[in-house]
Amino acid sequence: MTKTEAQNKIQQLSEEIREHNYEYYALSQPTIADFDFDKMLQELIILEKQFPELLDESSPSQRVGGTITKKFKTVKHKYPMLSLGNTYSKEELEEFDGRIRKILGDDFEYTCELKYDGVAISLIYKNGQLDQAVTRGDGTQGDVVTTNIKTIKCIPLKLKGGFPKDFEIRGEIFMKVEDFEKLNQQREAEGEETYANPRNFTSGTIKMQDSAQVAKRPLDCFLYHLLGENLPTDLHYENVRNAKEWGFKISDNMAKCKSIDEIMNFINEWEEGKKSLPFDIDGVVIKVNDQKQQEELGFTAKSPRWAIAYKYKAEEACTILNEITYQVGRTGAITPVANLEPVFLAGTTVKRASLHNANEIERLDIREGDHVFVEKGGEIIPKITRVDLSKRDRNSQPTIYIMKCPECSAELIREEGEAIHYCPNEESCPPQIKGKIEHFIGRNAMNIEHLGPEIIETFYEKGFVKDISDLYDLEKHRDVITQMDGFGKTSIQNILVSLEASKKVPFAKVLFALGIRFVGQTVAKKLARHFQNIDNIISASQDELLSVDEIGDRIAESLTKHLSNKSNILVINMLKENGLTFEIAESELPSSDKLSGVSFVISGTFTDHSRDQLKKMIEDNGGKNVSSISKKLNYLLAGENMGPNKLKKAQDLEIKIISEKEFEEMIG
Ligand code: IVH
């Protein structure tokens, strides 16, 4: 293919992919199958690799992230990002309307739209390309998070149609509730702290240093406010409808209204309607539609006079706190739980609510016997918002947080800077043991079918399994189990067959199944590839662990702690004896040893390959990816825009710095 032919093809593919992205992510109306879409994208990526000089930074292939930002640059907003005044009642809305009518008379229109509960973002477009994405920050200046925002598929990198040359568009980044719950559960399984709601998860994600990690999280974005000097019209509603044609995700749930009654209709409809939305909203935003009239109304110090947020009251109920109990998780984390007098709230009966940790109990000053308010806001899990002090018993005493584990009586510990208490008795605290066994048999771990929490509970109570290695000794209890209630010959046979099959589960999954704190699936894969077998991991020093790509202090410490514990080693040895896989298979081994013993740090952005591809190429040739520059490092593989600190450090330590081309030649 000639360069001109490639150029035409790349352009045609990019346009088609952009359109499909728009239909899928902005309109939620895909017109082709995922498989065909992937094929098209693959074709584009291959062509861009063949003709690197034709790669455009707005190409739809550039959404996988890869740039690391240690500290985000701060910039001043061209137009300050103000907040909105809040109201909670029709009366307050009438006052707002009255103030406006005094200035504008009766000749104006409002728009009503949903108030998304996410994180505000400002996007600057120049000549139809996304130039900069900036967070709200303090309203005057915010952080430049463009590389992270580029990974959000519904945000167009390149616009279509008759867009203005220079403009800003603002909107809200959010995560769908279902995605949030799935990811949070995954984090919990990996011993990571969980987020309280999708908004916190979104805000944490936008500030991540590694954009490749951001790309893995399903963020979404509605745009709702255009700013600039050459907008198509002076009307907000009409402008955002136009912006939809340029490729932005603009909600159709908007209305133009002339009176408070019409506004209240919109508000009331969505109070019910919001329950079936896949994302959280916390109210409705009412704006004067005409920008000229907006200017006439102006701003107060904090917010515009031409707009207001009507916030839905979170549904609330009052009930009695009967008892605070404490749950112990697989990793030993203690969660205090409020056991409530059952109360009906927003469609369900609430009996329990999480109190999170000791700080929260102290903050609420909550005590057994108190009358408490329970709320169901955007969050699905009910929370206790406050105590009705007027109803408190005169003799009530402040809650004293437990000092001993409620399950095994071990003294609890709380590490500095952490909010959560832990039970350190990993080896004999029953819920920790059962939790670890449940984790071990899970689908993403050893995938042992026919075993579940209830059977584990029974086997534990009967003394058949006291740790994960006992599972492989169940055969000796076969006869007793067959006689037990609810078990028969086939059920125990099925369990034994699944256990046998699990001996073939690859090393990375076995490593994950061990349930080492902070060693999730991805980390387990990295460790397995790098060290190749369990003995190498056991004997690795802290420094060697830290030299592995993506392994930081927290994970390295947790690994060392787990693997220096004699009983954990004993369990591993028993599992080994039982034939589980503790080394990577031949097929997973590097295909060449050209880079054997050679270590690389990858930094910056590259033209021919993504960072992940380069990492894989290094591993496939027997080399090592490490994350930080040290004296022992062999090469710094440097792309464009690499951090100046990294470069300086490499130069100071006289590390060889090579380009992508030089690297390609090395493995030739
Ligand atoms: S308009 C000056 N429209 O709510 C007008 N804001 O409390 C600025 N928000 O910072 C905002 N949905 O992050 C507008 N449809 C919507 C919105 C919305 C959510 C957020 C936004 C803003 C905050 C104000």
Coordinates of N, CA, C and O and ligand atoms in Angstrom, one line a residue, residues 82-84 86 113-117 119-120 136 171-172 224-225 285 287 299 304 306-307 309, ligand 1:
L82 N -18.2 28.1 38.6 CA -18.9 28.4 39.8 C -19.8 27.3 40.2 O -20.1 26.4 39.4
S83 N -20.3 27.4 41.4 CA -21.2 26.3 41.8 C -22.6 26.9 41.7 O -22.8 28.1 41.3
L84 N -23.6 26.2 42.1 CA -25.0 26.6 41.9 C -25.6 26.8 43.3 O -25.3 26.0 44.2
N86 N -28.6 26.2 45.9 CA -29.5 25.0 46.0 C -30.8 25.4 46.6 O -30.9 26.3 47.4
E113 N -32.9 20.6 33.4 CA -32.1 19.4 33.0 C -31.7 18.7 34.3 O -31.9 19.2 35.4
L114 N -31.2 17.5 34.1 CA -30.9 16.7 35.3 C -29.6 17.2 35.9 O -28.7 17.7 35.2
K115 N -29.5 17.0 37.2 CA -28.2 17.4 37.9 C -27.5 16.1 38.2 O -27.9 15.3 39.1
Y116 N -26.5 15.8 37.4 CA -25.7 14.6 37.5 C -24.8 14.6 38.7 O -24.2 15.6 39.0
D117 N -24.8 13.5 39.4 CA -24.0 13.5 40.6 C -22.6 12.9 40.3 O -22.3 11.7 40.5
V119 N -18.4 14.4 38.7 CA -17.3 15.3 38.9 C -17.3 16.3 37.7 O -17.3 15.8 36.6
A120 N -17.2 17.6 38.0 CA -17.3 18.5 36.9 C -16.0 18.5 36.1 O -14.9 18.4 36.6
R136 N -12.4 21.0 38.0 CA -12.9 22.3 38.6 C -11.9 22.9 39.5 O -11.8 24.1 39.6
G171 N -19.1 19.7 31.6 CA -20.0 18.6 31.8 C -19.6 17.8 33.1 O -18.8 18.3 33.9
E172 N -20.2 16.7 33.3 CA -20.0 15.9 34.5 C -19.6 14.5 34.1 O -20.2 13.8 33.3
Y224 N -23.0 19.7 29.4 CA -24.2 20.5 29.6 C -24.1 22.0 29.5 O -25.0 22.8 29.8
H225 N -22.9 22.5 29.2 CA -22.7 23.9 29.2 C -21.7 24.4 28.2 O -20.5 24.0 28.3
V285 N -31.4 21.0 37.4 CA -30.8 22.3 37.3 C -31.7 23.1 36.4 O -32.1 22.7 35.3
K287 N -32.2 26.7 34.4 CA -31.3 27.8 33.9 C -32.2 28.7 33.1 O -33.1 28.3 32.4
F299 N -23.8 37.5 38.3 CA -23.4 36.5 39.3 C -23.4 37.1 40.7 O -23.2 38.2 40.8
P304 N -24.1 31.7 39.7 CA -24.9 32.6 38.8 C -26.3 32.9 39.3 O -26.8 32.1 40.0
W306 N -28.7 33.3 37.3 CA -29.6 32.8 36.3 C -29.8 31.3 36.3 O -30.5 30.8 35.5
A307 N -29.2 30.7 37.3 CA -29.4 29.2 37.4 C -29.6 28.8 38.9 O -29.1 29.5 39.8
A309 N -30.1 25.0 41.5 CA -30.3 23.5 41.5 C -31.4 23.2 42.5 O -31.4 23.7 43.6
Ligands
IVH1 S1 -24.5 24.0 35.1 C1 -22.8 28.1 36.2 N1 -25.8 21.7 34.7 O1 -23.5 20.7 39.7 C2 -23.5 26.8 35.9 N2 -24.2 21.8 36.5 O2 -23.7 22.5 42.1 C3 -22.7 25.7 36.2 N3 -23.9 19.7 37.7 O3 -20.4 22.4 39.4 C4 -23.2 24.3 36.1 N4 -25.4 18.6 36.5 O4 -20.6 20.0 38.6 C5 -24.9 22.4 35.4 N5 -27.0 19.8 34.2 C6 -26.1 20.4 34.9 C7 -25.4 19.8 36.0 C8 -24.5 20.5 36.7 C9 -24.5 18.5 37.5 C10 -22.9 20.0 38.7 C11 -21.7 20.8 38.2 C12 -21.7 22.0 39.1 C13 -22.5 21.6 40.2 C14 -23.1 22.8 40.9

